[in-house]
Short mmCIF file of N, CA and C in Angstrom, two decimals:
data_model
loop_
_atom_site.label_atom_id
_atom_site.label_comp_id
_atom_site.label_asym_id
_atom_site.label_seq_id
_atom_site.Cartn_x
_atom_site.Cartn_y
_atom_site.Cartn_z
N MET A 470 -51.59 73.27 74.16
CA MET A 470 -50.80 72.34 73.43
C MET A 470 -50.86 70.94 74.05
N SER A 471 -50.83 70.89 75.35
CA SER A 471 -50.89 69.57 75.99
C SER A 471 -52.23 68.89 75.70
N HIS A 472 -53.30 69.69 75.52
CA HIS A 472 -54.61 69.12 75.20
C HIS A 472 -54.56 68.38 73.85
N GLU A 473 -53.85 68.97 72.90
CA GLU A 473 -53.74 68.35 71.57
C GLU A 473 -52.97 67.03 71.66
N LEU A 474 -51.94 67.01 72.46
CA LEU A 474 -51.18 65.77 72.63
C LEU A 474 -52.03 64.70 73.31
N ILE A 475 -52.73 65.08 74.35
CA ILE A 475 -53.59 64.13 75.06
C ILE A 475 -54.67 63.60 74.12
N ARG A 476 -55.25 64.49 73.33
CA ARG A 476 -56.30 64.10 72.39
C ARG A 476 -55.79 63.05 71.40
N ARG A 477 -54.50 63.14 71.09
CA ARG A 477 -53.91 62.20 70.14
C ARG A 477 -53.19 61.04 70.84
N LYS A 478 -53.47 60.90 72.14
CA LYS A 478 -52.95 59.80 72.96
C LYS A 478 -51.42 59.82 73.08
N ILE A 479 -50.87 61.02 73.20
CA ILE A 479 -49.44 61.21 73.43
C ILE A 479 -49.27 61.87 74.79
N ARG A 480 -48.46 61.26 75.64
CA ARG A 480 -48.24 61.82 76.98
C ARG A 480 -47.52 63.16 76.83
N PRO A 481 -48.08 64.24 77.39
CA PRO A 481 -47.52 65.58 77.20
C PRO A 481 -46.36 65.89 78.15
N SER A 482 -45.19 65.32 77.88
CA SER A 482 -44.01 65.63 78.69
C SER A 482 -43.53 67.04 78.35
N HIS A 483 -42.68 67.57 79.20
CA HIS A 483 -42.12 68.92 78.99
C HIS A 483 -41.41 68.99 77.64
N GLN A 484 -40.61 67.98 77.32
CA GLN A 484 -39.84 67.99 76.08
C GLN A 484 -40.76 67.90 74.85
N ARG A 485 -41.79 67.08 74.92
CA ARG A 485 -42.72 66.95 73.79
C ARG A 485 -43.48 68.25 73.56
N ILE A 486 -43.89 68.89 74.63
CA ILE A 486 -44.59 70.17 74.50
C ILE A 486 -43.68 71.22 73.88
N LYS A 487 -42.42 71.26 74.30
CA LYS A 487 -41.46 72.23 73.76
C LYS A 487 -41.20 71.96 72.27
N ILE A 488 -41.08 70.70 71.89
CA ILE A 488 -40.85 70.37 70.49
C ILE A 488 -42.08 70.74 69.65
N LEU A 489 -43.27 70.45 70.14
CA LEU A 489 -44.49 70.83 69.42
C LEU A 489 -44.59 72.35 69.30
N ASP A 490 -44.32 73.06 70.38
CA ASP A 490 -44.34 74.52 70.36
C ASP A 490 -43.35 75.05 69.33
N TYR A 491 -42.16 74.48 69.30
CA TYR A 491 -41.14 74.88 68.33
C TYR A 491 -41.66 74.70 66.90
N LEU A 492 -42.24 73.53 66.61
CA LEU A 492 -42.75 73.26 65.27
C LEU A 492 -43.87 74.22 64.88
N MET A 493 -44.70 74.59 65.85
CA MET A 493 -45.83 75.48 65.57
C MET A 493 -45.37 76.92 65.35
N ASN A 494 -44.30 77.32 66.01
CA ASN A 494 -43.88 78.72 65.96
C ASN A 494 -42.70 78.98 65.03
N GLN A 495 -41.95 77.98 64.67
CA GLN A 495 -40.82 78.13 63.76
C GLN A 495 -41.19 77.47 62.45
N ARG A 496 -41.74 78.20 61.56
CA ARG A 496 -42.26 77.64 60.30
C ARG A 496 -41.13 77.45 59.29
N CYS A 497 -40.03 76.84 59.75
CA CYS A 497 -38.84 76.71 58.90
C CYS A 497 -38.65 75.31 58.34
N HIS A 498 -39.60 74.39 58.59
CA HIS A 498 -39.47 73.01 58.13
C HIS A 498 -38.14 72.43 58.61
N PRO A 499 -37.96 72.32 59.92
CA PRO A 499 -36.65 71.98 60.47
C PRO A 499 -36.28 70.51 60.30
N THR A 500 -34.99 70.26 60.39
CA THR A 500 -34.45 68.90 60.47
C THR A 500 -34.35 68.54 61.95
N VAL A 501 -34.06 67.28 62.23
CA VAL A 501 -33.84 66.85 63.62
C VAL A 501 -32.69 67.66 64.22
N ASP A 502 -31.61 67.83 63.45
CA ASP A 502 -30.46 68.59 63.96
C ASP A 502 -30.82 70.03 64.31
N GLN A 503 -31.65 70.67 63.48
CA GLN A 503 -32.06 72.05 63.78
C GLN A 503 -32.88 72.11 65.06
N ILE A 504 -33.82 71.20 65.20
CA ILE A 504 -34.66 71.18 66.41
C ILE A 504 -33.79 70.97 67.64
N PHE A 505 -32.89 69.99 67.57
CA PHE A 505 -32.00 69.70 68.69
C PHE A 505 -31.14 70.92 69.01
N HIS A 506 -30.52 71.50 68.00
CA HIS A 506 -29.64 72.66 68.20
C HIS A 506 -30.39 73.84 68.82
N ASP A 507 -31.58 74.12 68.31
CA ASP A 507 -32.35 75.28 68.78
C ASP A 507 -32.93 75.10 70.17
N LEU A 508 -33.21 73.86 70.57
CA LEU A 508 -33.84 73.63 71.88
C LEU A 508 -32.88 73.16 72.97
N HIS A 509 -31.70 72.73 72.58
CA HIS A 509 -30.77 72.16 73.56
C HIS A 509 -30.34 73.16 74.64
N GLN A 510 -30.19 74.42 74.29
CA GLN A 510 -29.83 75.44 75.29
C GLN A 510 -30.92 75.57 76.34
N GLU A 511 -32.16 75.56 75.89
CA GLU A 511 -33.31 75.72 76.79
C GLU A 511 -33.60 74.44 77.58
N ILE A 512 -33.31 73.30 76.96
CA ILE A 512 -33.56 72.00 77.60
C ILE A 512 -32.26 71.20 77.55
N PRO A 513 -31.37 71.40 78.52
CA PRO A 513 -30.06 70.74 78.49
C PRO A 513 -30.13 69.21 78.51
N THR A 514 -31.22 68.65 79.02
CA THR A 514 -31.36 67.19 79.08
C THR A 514 -31.88 66.59 77.78
N LEU A 515 -32.19 67.43 76.81
CA LEU A 515 -32.71 66.96 75.53
C LEU A 515 -31.63 66.20 74.77
N SER A 516 -32.00 65.06 74.21
CA SER A 516 -31.08 64.28 73.37
C SER A 516 -31.67 64.19 71.96
N LYS A 517 -30.80 63.86 71.01
CA LYS A 517 -31.29 63.68 69.64
C LYS A 517 -32.26 62.50 69.58
N SER A 518 -32.01 61.49 70.39
CA SER A 518 -32.92 60.33 70.43
C SER A 518 -34.32 60.76 70.84
N THR A 519 -34.39 61.66 71.82
CA THR A 519 -35.70 62.16 72.26
C THR A 519 -36.38 62.93 71.14
N VAL A 520 -35.62 63.72 70.41
CA VAL A 520 -36.20 64.47 69.28
C VAL A 520 -36.73 63.48 68.24
N TYR A 521 -35.92 62.49 67.86
CA TYR A 521 -36.36 61.48 66.88
C TYR A 521 -37.62 60.77 67.37
N ASN A 522 -37.59 60.30 68.61
CA ASN A 522 -38.73 59.55 69.15
C ASN A 522 -39.99 60.40 69.23
N THR A 523 -39.83 61.66 69.60
CA THR A 523 -40.98 62.57 69.68
C THR A 523 -41.56 62.81 68.30
N LEU A 524 -40.69 63.07 67.33
CA LEU A 524 -41.16 63.31 65.97
C LEU A 524 -41.86 62.06 65.41
N ASN A 525 -41.33 60.89 65.71
CA ASN A 525 -41.99 59.65 65.26
C ASN A 525 -43.37 59.49 65.89
N ALA A 526 -43.49 59.84 67.18
CA ALA A 526 -44.80 59.78 67.84
C ALA A 526 -45.76 60.78 67.20
N PHE A 527 -45.28 61.98 66.89
CA PHE A 527 -46.10 62.99 66.22
C PHE A 527 -46.53 62.53 64.83
N LEU A 528 -45.61 61.86 64.11
CA LEU A 528 -45.93 61.33 62.78
C LEU A 528 -47.02 60.27 62.86
N GLU A 529 -46.86 59.34 63.79
CA GLU A 529 -47.85 58.27 63.95
C GLU A 529 -49.22 58.83 64.30
N ALA A 530 -49.24 59.92 65.07
CA ALA A 530 -50.50 60.55 65.47
C ALA A 530 -51.02 61.51 64.40
N GLN A 531 -50.30 61.61 63.28
CA GLN A 531 -50.65 62.50 62.17
C GLN A 531 -50.74 63.96 62.60
N LEU A 532 -49.83 64.33 63.48
CA LEU A 532 -49.72 65.70 63.96
C LEU A 532 -48.78 66.51 63.07
N ILE A 533 -47.82 65.82 62.46
CA ILE A 533 -46.85 66.44 61.55
C ILE A 533 -46.69 65.53 60.33
N ARG A 534 -45.97 66.03 59.35
CA ARG A 534 -45.63 65.21 58.18
C ARG A 534 -44.16 65.41 57.85
N VAL A 535 -43.62 64.43 57.14
CA VAL A 535 -42.24 64.48 56.68
C VAL A 535 -42.24 65.10 55.29
N ILE A 536 -41.26 65.95 55.04
CA ILE A 536 -41.05 66.43 53.68
C ILE A 536 -39.61 66.11 53.29
N THR A 537 -39.45 65.56 52.13
CA THR A 537 -38.12 65.19 51.63
C THR A 537 -37.94 65.77 50.24
N ILE A 538 -37.61 67.03 50.19
CA ILE A 538 -37.38 67.68 48.91
C ILE A 538 -36.03 67.22 48.35
N GLU A 539 -35.07 67.05 49.23
CA GLU A 539 -33.76 66.51 48.86
C GLU A 539 -33.67 65.09 49.41
N ASP A 540 -33.06 64.18 48.65
CA ASP A 540 -32.96 62.79 49.08
C ASP A 540 -32.22 62.61 50.40
N HIS A 541 -31.24 63.42 50.66
CA HIS A 541 -30.39 63.27 51.84
C HIS A 541 -30.87 64.07 53.05
N GLU A 542 -32.04 64.68 52.97
CA GLU A 542 -32.47 65.60 54.02
C GLU A 542 -33.94 65.39 54.37
N THR A 543 -34.20 65.03 55.63
CA THR A 543 -35.57 64.86 56.10
C THR A 543 -35.95 66.07 56.94
N ARG A 544 -37.04 66.70 56.58
CA ARG A 544 -37.55 67.86 57.30
C ARG A 544 -38.96 67.56 57.79
N TYR A 545 -39.44 68.37 58.72
CA TYR A 545 -40.74 68.13 59.33
C TYR A 545 -41.62 69.36 59.18
N ASP A 546 -42.90 69.10 58.95
CA ASP A 546 -43.86 70.17 58.68
C ASP A 546 -45.09 69.96 59.54
N ILE A 547 -45.46 70.98 60.29
CA ILE A 547 -46.64 70.91 61.16
C ILE A 547 -47.93 71.12 60.38
N ALA A 548 -47.83 71.78 59.22
CA ALA A 548 -49.03 72.06 58.42
C ALA A 548 -49.50 70.79 57.74
N MET A 549 -50.67 70.31 58.14
CA MET A 549 -51.16 69.05 57.61
C MET A 549 -52.09 69.22 56.41
N LYS A 550 -52.62 70.43 56.19
CA LYS A 550 -53.44 70.65 55.00
C LYS A 550 -52.57 70.49 53.77
N ASN A 551 -53.17 70.00 52.68
CA ASN A 551 -52.40 69.88 51.45
C ASN A 551 -51.93 71.25 51.00
N HIS A 552 -50.65 71.33 50.71
CA HIS A 552 -50.04 72.56 50.23
C HIS A 552 -48.74 72.19 49.53
N GLY A 553 -48.17 73.13 48.83
CA GLY A 553 -46.92 72.90 48.14
C GLY A 553 -45.75 73.51 48.88
N HIS A 554 -44.55 73.15 48.45
CA HIS A 554 -43.33 73.69 49.03
C HIS A 554 -42.42 74.22 47.91
N PHE A 555 -41.76 75.32 48.20
CA PHE A 555 -40.76 75.90 47.31
C PHE A 555 -39.46 75.96 48.09
N LYS A 556 -38.39 75.39 47.53
CA LYS A 556 -37.08 75.46 48.18
C LYS A 556 -36.16 76.35 47.35
N CYS A 557 -35.60 77.35 48.02
CA CYS A 557 -34.67 78.25 47.36
C CYS A 557 -33.31 77.56 47.22
N ASP A 558 -32.81 77.48 45.99
CA ASP A 558 -31.51 76.86 45.73
C ASP A 558 -30.36 77.69 46.28
N SER A 559 -30.61 78.97 46.53
CA SER A 559 -29.55 79.85 47.00
C SER A 559 -29.40 79.82 48.52
N CYS A 560 -30.49 80.10 49.25
CA CYS A 560 -30.41 80.20 50.71
C CYS A 560 -30.90 78.94 51.43
N GLY A 561 -31.58 78.04 50.72
CA GLY A 561 -32.06 76.80 51.32
C GLY A 561 -33.38 76.92 52.06
N SER A 562 -33.96 78.11 52.10
CA SER A 562 -35.24 78.28 52.79
C SER A 562 -36.34 77.53 52.06
N ILE A 563 -37.30 77.04 52.85
CA ILE A 563 -38.45 76.34 52.29
C ILE A 563 -39.70 77.14 52.63
N TYR A 564 -40.49 77.40 51.62
CA TYR A 564 -41.71 78.20 51.77
C TYR A 564 -42.93 77.33 51.47
N ASP A 565 -44.00 77.53 52.24
CA ASP A 565 -45.29 76.90 51.95
C ASP A 565 -46.04 77.77 50.96
N PHE A 566 -46.82 77.16 50.09
CA PHE A 566 -47.74 77.92 49.26
C PHE A 566 -49.02 77.12 49.07
N THR A 567 -50.11 77.83 48.92
CA THR A 567 -51.42 77.22 48.77
C THR A 567 -51.56 76.69 47.35
N ILE A 568 -52.03 75.47 47.26
CA ILE A 568 -52.28 74.86 45.95
C ILE A 568 -53.33 73.78 46.16
N ASN A 569 -54.21 73.63 45.21
CA ASN A 569 -55.22 72.58 45.30
C ASN A 569 -54.66 71.32 44.65
N ILE A 570 -54.02 70.50 45.46
CA ILE A 570 -53.37 69.28 44.96
C ILE A 570 -54.39 68.32 44.36
N ASP A 571 -55.61 68.38 44.85
CA ASP A 571 -56.64 67.47 44.33
C ASP A 571 -57.01 67.76 42.88
N ASP A 572 -56.64 68.95 42.37
CA ASP A 572 -56.93 69.29 40.99
C ASP A 572 -55.99 68.61 39.99
N PHE A 573 -54.89 68.05 40.48
CA PHE A 573 -53.94 67.42 39.58
C PHE A 573 -54.50 66.10 39.05
N ALA A 574 -54.45 65.94 37.76
CA ALA A 574 -55.00 64.75 37.11
C ALA A 574 -54.19 63.51 37.49
N THR A 575 -54.90 62.46 37.83
CA THR A 575 -54.24 61.19 38.15
C THR A 575 -54.87 60.07 37.31
N GLY A 576 -55.37 60.44 36.14
CA GLY A 576 -56.08 59.50 35.28
C GLY A 576 -55.30 58.25 34.95
N GLU A 577 -53.98 58.36 34.80
CA GLU A 577 -53.16 57.20 34.47
C GLU A 577 -52.95 56.28 35.67
N LEU A 578 -53.45 56.68 36.82
CA LEU A 578 -53.25 55.89 38.04
C LEU A 578 -54.53 55.18 38.48
N ASN A 579 -55.42 54.92 37.54
CA ASN A 579 -56.65 54.20 37.88
C ASN A 579 -56.30 52.88 38.56
N GLY A 580 -56.97 52.62 39.68
CA GLY A 580 -56.72 51.39 40.42
C GLY A 580 -55.64 51.52 41.47
N PHE A 581 -54.89 52.62 41.44
CA PHE A 581 -53.85 52.86 42.44
C PHE A 581 -54.47 53.50 43.67
N GLN A 582 -53.96 53.19 44.84
CA GLN A 582 -54.38 53.88 46.07
C GLN A 582 -53.35 54.95 46.38
N ILE A 583 -53.72 56.19 46.25
CA ILE A 583 -52.82 57.31 46.54
C ILE A 583 -52.92 57.60 48.03
N THR A 584 -51.79 57.50 48.73
CA THR A 584 -51.78 57.72 50.18
C THR A 584 -51.16 59.06 50.57
N ASP A 585 -50.47 59.70 49.64
CA ASP A 585 -49.84 60.98 49.96
C ASP A 585 -49.63 61.74 48.66
N LYS A 586 -49.72 63.06 48.73
CA LYS A 586 -49.49 63.92 47.57
C LYS A 586 -48.56 65.03 47.99
N ASN A 587 -47.49 65.23 47.20
CA ASN A 587 -46.53 66.28 47.50
C ASN A 587 -46.21 67.04 46.23
N ILE A 588 -46.14 68.35 46.34
CA ILE A 588 -45.75 69.22 45.24
C ILE A 588 -44.56 70.04 45.72
N TYR A 589 -43.44 69.93 45.01
CA TYR A 589 -42.22 70.67 45.35
C TYR A 589 -41.76 71.45 44.15
N PHE A 590 -41.37 72.69 44.40
CA PHE A 590 -40.74 73.50 43.38
C PHE A 590 -39.40 73.96 43.93
N LYS A 591 -38.44 74.16 43.04
CA LYS A 591 -37.13 74.70 43.41
C LYS A 591 -36.82 75.88 42.52
N GLY A 592 -36.01 76.77 43.03
CA GLY A 592 -35.62 77.95 42.26
C GLY A 592 -34.97 78.95 43.19
N ILE A 593 -35.12 80.21 42.89
CA ILE A 593 -34.53 81.29 43.68
C ILE A 593 -35.66 82.13 44.26
N CYS A 594 -35.64 82.34 45.57
CA CYS A 594 -36.68 83.13 46.24
C CYS A 594 -36.49 84.62 45.93
N PRO A 595 -37.53 85.43 46.14
CA PRO A 595 -37.43 86.87 45.84
C PRO A 595 -36.30 87.57 46.60
N ARG A 596 -36.08 87.18 47.85
CA ARG A 596 -35.02 87.82 48.64
C ARG A 596 -33.65 87.58 48.01
N CYS A 597 -33.40 86.33 47.58
CA CYS A 597 -32.12 86.02 46.95
C CYS A 597 -32.02 86.59 45.54
N SER A 598 -33.16 86.68 44.85
CA SER A 598 -33.16 87.25 43.49
C SER A 598 -32.71 88.70 43.49
N GLN A 599 -33.02 89.43 44.56
CA GLN A 599 -32.63 90.83 44.64
C GLN A 599 -31.11 90.99 44.70
N GLY A 600 -30.44 89.98 45.22
CA GLY A 600 -28.99 90.05 45.35
C GLY A 600 -28.25 89.61 44.10
N LEU A 601 -28.99 89.15 43.10
CA LEU A 601 -28.33 88.67 41.86
C LEU A 601 -27.97 89.79 40.93
#
């Protein structure tokens, strides 16, 4: 993990490595608060500012991306390949799914420079559907 940070010109501090490890192993599309809450026990010196600054460094290095399915909620995603997201309205879980975003027609956008593509779906996940 430290090799990836060095390759992207990010100094591999203990806290940065732990945050990257968390993002790679917890595929939950966490918020800053979730990351801080989940890692604070293990790293008592961790601050929310450090989490924000680390995530911003990862964003600048294109190591992660921001997903904003809800206007009031910023989440982070380590998966950089184009893919879609499904958010369950019942439990709030966010799932990745494979989709070829490049297949979507953008004919009406001739002359526009597209810098990002996001596909979001909302509904009820299978686990929550069973409880209905």
